[in-house]
PDB file of C-alpha atoms in Angstrom:
ATOM      1  CA  UNK A   1      -6.381  13.955 -13.404  1.00 47.00           C
ATOM      2  CA  UNK A   2      -6.964  10.861 -15.564  1.00 49.00           C
ATOM      3  CA  UNK A   3     -10.125  12.408 -17.070  1.00 57.00           C
ATOM      4  CA  UNK A   4      -8.182  15.313 -18.624  1.00 63.00           C
ATOM      5  CA  UNK A   5      -5.719  12.894 -20.240  1.00 74.00           C
ATOM      6  CA  UNK A   6      -8.559  10.833 -21.757  1.00 85.00           C
ATOM      7  CA  UNK A   7     -10.193  13.916 -23.255  1.00 87.00           C
ATOM      8  CA  UNK A   8      -6.872  15.030 -24.728  1.00 88.00           C
ATOM      9  CA  UNK A   9      -6.271  11.637 -26.324  1.00 89.00           C
ATOM     10  CA  UNK A  10      -9.777  11.615 -27.830  1.00 90.00           C
ATOM     11  CA  UNK A  11      -9.395  15.170 -29.133  1.00 90.00           C
ATOM     12  CA  UNK A  12      -6.033  14.365 -30.768  1.00 91.00           C
ATOM     13  CA  UNK A  13      -7.406  11.128 -32.279  1.00 91.00           C
ATOM     14  CA  UNK A  14     -10.477  12.913 -33.661  1.00 91.00           C
ATOM     15  CA  UNK A  15      -8.319  15.695 -35.120  1.00 94.00           C
ATOM     16  CA  UNK A  16      -6.001  13.192 -36.836  1.00 92.00           C
ATOM     17  CA  UNK A  17      -8.959  11.184 -38.170  1.00 92.00           C
ATOM     18  CA  UNK A  18     -10.739  14.222 -39.606  1.00 92.00           C
ATOM     19  CA  UNK A  19      -7.486  15.570 -41.072  1.00 91.00           C
ATOM     20  CA  UNK A  20      -6.758  12.252 -42.779  1.00 89.00           C
ATOM     21  CA  UNK A  21     -10.306  11.957 -44.084  1.00 88.00           C
ATOM     22  CA  UNK A  22     -10.186  15.505 -45.445  1.00 88.00           C
ATOM     23  CA  UNK A  23      -6.872  14.826 -47.185  1.00 87.00           C
ATOM     24  CA  UNK A  24      -8.219  11.639 -48.825  1.00 84.00           C
ATOM     25  CA  UNK A  25     -11.324  13.419 -50.102  1.00 81.00           C
ATOM     26  CA  UNK A  26      -9.341  16.379 -51.442  1.00 79.00           C
ATOM     27  CA  UNK A  27      -6.679  14.284 -53.161  1.00 75.00           C
ATOM     28  CA  UNK A  28      -9.257  11.909 -54.649  1.00 70.00           C
ATOM     29  CA  UNK A  29     -11.317  14.685 -56.142  1.00 67.00           C
ATOM     30  CA  UNK A  30      -8.472  16.774 -57.489  1.00 60.00           C
ATOM     31  CA  UNK A  31      -6.269  14.074 -59.056  1.00 55.00           C
ATOM     32  CA  UNK A  32      -8.782  11.760 -60.695  1.00 58.00           C
ATOM     33  CA  UNK A  33     -11.306  14.267 -61.976  1.00 66.00           C
ATOM     34  CA  UNK A  34     -12.300  13.530 -65.554  1.00 72.00           C
ATOM     35  CA  UNK A  35     -14.770  15.691 -67.459  1.00 77.00           C
ATOM     36  CA  UNK A  36     -17.486  13.907 -69.457  1.00 82.00           C
ATOM     37  CA  UNK A  37     -18.079  16.026 -72.563  1.00 86.00           C
ATOM     38  CA  UNK A  38     -19.845  15.883 -75.873  1.00 85.00           C
ATOM     39  CA  UNK A  39     -18.095  17.248 -78.967  1.00 86.00           C
ATOM     40  CA  UNK A  40     -19.696  20.712 -78.733  1.00 85.00           C
ATOM     41  CA  UNK A  41     -18.565  21.096 -75.117  1.00 86.00           C
ATOM     42  CA  UNK A  42     -15.048  19.912 -75.927  1.00 83.00           C
ATOM     43  CA  UNK A  43     -14.765  22.437 -78.742  1.00 82.00           C
ATOM     44  CA  UNK A  44     -15.926  25.240 -76.429  1.00 83.00           C
ATOM     45  CA  UNK A  45     -13.278  24.491 -73.770  1.00 79.00           C
ATOM     46  CA  UNK A  46     -10.317  26.865 -73.584  1.00 77.00           C
ATOM     47  CA  UNK A  47      -7.070  25.242 -74.849  1.00 68.00           C
ATOM     48  CA  UNK A  48      -5.139  23.636 -72.008  1.00 69.00           C
ATOM     49  CA  UNK A  49      -8.027  23.929 -69.527  1.00 72.00           C
ATOM     50  CA  UNK A  50      -8.910  20.222 -69.594  1.00 69.00           C
ATOM     51  CA  UNK A  51      -6.074  17.702 -69.551  1.00 73.00           C
ATOM     52  CA  UNK A  52      -8.202  14.576 -69.205  1.00 80.00           C
ATOM     53  CA  UNK A  53     -11.705  14.026 -70.528  1.00 85.00           C
ATOM     54  CA  UNK A  54     -14.229  11.440 -71.580  1.00 89.00           C
ATOM     55  CA  UNK A  55     -15.716  12.297 -74.917  1.00 90.00           C
ATOM     56  CA  UNK A  56     -18.748  10.748 -76.550  1.00 90.00           C
ATOM     57  CA  UNK A  57     -20.256  10.968 -79.995  1.00 91.00           C
ATOM     58  CA  UNK A  58     -20.833   9.094 -83.219  1.00 92.00           C
ATOM     59  CA  UNK A  59     -18.162   7.829 -85.655  1.00 92.00           C
ATOM     60  CA  UNK A  60     -18.411   9.620 -88.994  1.00 91.00           C
ATOM     61  CA  UNK A  61     -18.246   7.449 -92.129  1.00 89.00           C
ATOM     62  CA  UNK A  62     -16.153  10.177 -93.759  1.00 89.00           C
ATOM     63  CA  UNK A  63     -12.482  10.196 -92.838  1.00 85.00           C
ATOM     64  CA  UNK A  64     -12.463   6.833 -91.069  1.00 88.00           C
ATOM     65  CA  UNK A  65      -8.954   5.371 -91.389  1.00 89.00           C
ATOM     66  CA  UNK A  66      -8.341   1.921 -89.907  1.00 86.00           C
ATOM     67  CA  UNK A  67      -4.887   0.542 -89.202  1.00 81.00           C
ATOM     68  CA  UNK A  68      -4.345  -2.588 -91.361  1.00 76.00           C
ATOM     69  CA  UNK A  69      -3.441  -4.655 -88.286  1.00 75.00           C
ATOM     70  CA  UNK A  70      -6.593  -3.428 -86.463  1.00 66.00           C
ATOM     71  CA  UNK A  71      -4.426  -1.764 -83.811  1.00 83.00           C
ATOM     72  CA  UNK A  72      -5.636   1.777 -84.139  1.00 85.00           C
ATOM     73  CA  UNK A  73      -7.680   4.258 -86.064  1.00 89.00           C
ATOM     74  CA  UNK A  74      -8.241   7.898 -86.769  1.00 91.00           C
ATOM     75  CA  UNK A  75     -11.705   9.224 -87.424  1.00 93.00           C
ATOM     76  CA  UNK A  76     -14.008  12.182 -87.112  1.00 92.00           C
ATOM     77  CA  UNK A  77     -16.356  12.218 -84.127  1.00 93.00           C
ATOM     78  CA  UNK A  78     -19.787  13.812 -84.638  1.00 92.00           C
ATOM     79  CA  UNK A  79     -21.791  15.432 -81.863  1.00 91.00           C
ATOM     80  CA  UNK A  80     -25.093  13.596 -81.297  1.00 87.00           C
ATOM     81  CA  UNK A  81     -27.098  16.779 -80.702  1.00 88.00           C
ATOM     82  CA  UNK A  82     -25.456  19.012 -83.334  1.00 88.00           C
ATOM     83  CA  UNK A  83     -24.092  17.041 -86.331  1.00 88.00           C
ATOM     84  CA  UNK A  84     -22.321  20.150 -87.622  1.00 90.00           C
ATOM     85  CA  UNK A  85     -19.868  19.958 -84.665  1.00 90.00           C
ATOM     86  CA  UNK A  86     -17.033  17.491 -85.293  1.00 90.00           C
ATOM     87  CA  UNK A  87     -13.640  16.667 -83.854  1.00 90.00           C
ATOM     88  CA  UNK A  88     -10.775  14.569 -85.177  1.00 91.00           C
ATOM     89  CA  UNK A  89      -9.757  11.592 -82.993  1.00 92.00           C
ATOM     90  CA  UNK A  90      -6.579   9.484 -82.950  1.00 91.00           C
ATOM     91  CA  UNK A  91      -6.534   6.119 -81.158  1.00 92.00           C
ATOM     92  CA  UNK A  92      -3.796   3.498 -80.911  1.00 90.00           C
ATOM     93  CA  UNK A  93      -4.742   0.117 -79.520  1.00 89.00           C
ATOM     94  CA  UNK A  94      -6.986  -2.868 -80.141  1.00 87.00           C
ATOM     95  CA  UNK A  95     -10.369  -1.955 -81.565  1.00 87.00           C
ATOM     96  CA  UNK A  96     -13.615  -3.474 -80.293  1.00 86.00           C
ATOM     97  CA  UNK A  97     -15.383  -5.851 -82.693  1.00 84.00           C
ATOM     98  CA  UNK A  98     -18.406  -3.550 -82.782  1.00 87.00           C
ATOM     99  CA  UNK A  99     -16.381  -0.508 -83.903  1.00 87.00           C
ATOM    100  CA  UNK A 100     -17.562   0.729 -87.296  1.00 87.00           C
ATOM    101  CA  UNK A 101     -18.970   3.866 -88.903  1.00 87.00           C
ATOM    102  CA  UNK A 102     -22.120   5.410 -87.395  1.00 88.00           C
ATOM    103  CA  UNK A 103     -21.613   3.657 -84.046  1.00 91.00           C
ATOM    104  CA  UNK A 104     -21.647   5.619 -80.785  1.00 91.00           C
ATOM    105  CA  UNK A 105     -18.347   5.599 -78.881  1.00 92.00           C
ATOM    106  CA  UNK A 106     -17.014   6.777 -75.549  1.00 92.00           C
ATOM    107  CA  UNK A 107     -13.363   7.841 -75.541  1.00 92.00           C
ATOM    108  CA  UNK A 108     -11.023   8.694 -72.700  1.00 91.00           C
ATOM    109  CA  UNK A 109      -7.904  10.720 -73.301  1.00 89.00           C
ATOM    110  CA  UNK A 110      -6.724  14.258 -73.815  1.00 86.00           C
ATOM    111  CA  UNK A 111      -7.212  17.132 -76.193  1.00 81.00           C
ATOM    112  CA  UNK A 112      -4.169  18.457 -78.022  1.00 74.00           C
ATOM    113  CA  UNK A 113      -4.953  22.184 -78.212  1.00 66.00           C
ATOM    114  CA  UNK A 114      -2.376  22.935 -80.888  1.00 66.00           C
ATOM    115  CA  UNK A 115      -3.650  20.329 -83.344  1.00 61.00           C
ATOM    116  CA  UNK A 116      -7.371  20.261 -82.351  1.00 74.00           C
ATOM    117  CA  UNK A 117      -7.119  16.480 -82.162  1.00 86.00           C
ATOM    118  CA  UNK A 118      -8.413  14.320 -79.333  1.00 88.00           C
ATOM    119  CA  UNK A 119      -5.866  11.599 -78.498  1.00 89.00           C
ATOM    120  CA  UNK A 120      -7.756   8.671 -76.994  1.00 91.00           C
ATOM    121  CA  UNK A 121      -6.231   6.142 -74.601  1.00 91.00           C
ATOM    122  CA  UNK A 122      -9.407   4.029 -74.378  1.00 91.00           C
ATOM    123  CA  UNK A 123     -12.209   3.472 -76.875  1.00 92.00           C
ATOM    124  CA  UNK A 124     -15.493   1.798 -75.969  1.00 91.00           C
ATOM    125  CA  UNK A 125     -18.449   1.325 -78.291  1.00 90.00           C
ATOM    126  CA  UNK A 126     -21.978   1.605 -77.000  1.00 83.00           C
ATOM    127  CA  UNK A 127     -24.039  -1.555 -77.244  1.00 73.00           C
ATOM    128  CA  UNK A 128     -26.073  -1.552 -80.460  1.00 61.00           C
ATOM    129  CA  UNK A 129     -29.839  -1.526 -80.071  1.00 61.00           C
ATOM    130  CA  UNK A 130     -30.124  -4.921 -81.770  1.00 55.00           C
ATOM    131  CA  UNK A 131     -28.495  -6.520 -78.704  1.00 53.00           C
ATOM    132  CA  UNK A 132     -30.914  -4.695 -76.407  1.00 56.00           C
ATOM    133  CA  UNK A 133     -33.868  -6.054 -78.421  1.00 60.00           C
ATOM    134  CA  UNK A 134     -32.455  -9.601 -78.310  1.00 57.00           C
ATOM    135  CA  UNK A 135     -31.966  -9.271 -74.556  1.00 55.00           C
ATOM    136  CA  UNK A 136     -35.589  -8.162 -74.066  1.00 62.00           C
ATOM    137  CA  UNK A 137     -36.827 -11.065 -76.185  1.00 63.00           C
ATOM    138  CA  UNK A 138     -34.762 -13.558 -74.146  1.00 61.00           C
ATOM    139  CA  UNK A 139     -36.115 -12.136 -70.887  1.00 63.00           C
ATOM    140  CA  UNK A 140     -39.695 -12.351 -72.143  1.00 67.00           C
ATOM    141  CA  UNK A 141     -39.260 -15.963 -73.279  1.00 65.00           C
ATOM    142  CA  UNK A 142     -37.868 -16.965 -69.860  1.00 60.00           C
ATOM    143  CA  UNK A 143     -40.603 -15.439 -67.763  1.00 56.00           C
TER     144      UNK A 143
END
């Protein structure tokens, strides 16, 4: 009689464990999904289809407007593969020191379908190649 009770306990425990694991996987994938898009892909998305996205491209020298207190900017983002594809970006917050025209950036935020403007919550600049060269030279001099 004790063997049947043990099997029942194990079956219930396994069912609860697998149910909990399935719930965690499902909720993690559905809530925190963020698309990583270039400008061309973002322009091709149906309005309202993507609420959150990471967008990457190059800052255009034309239309770059910096806030006087360095707490925000609006600029045009150029697609790296197709320079004819552009998107307007608005960002409010502290700007990285390396932010300037013609630098590659990665933005996280949302696309306003009515205004065709990407509203960024975070802005990160890619490391310029001059730092990569300096890093290689330092590594070579050490070893």
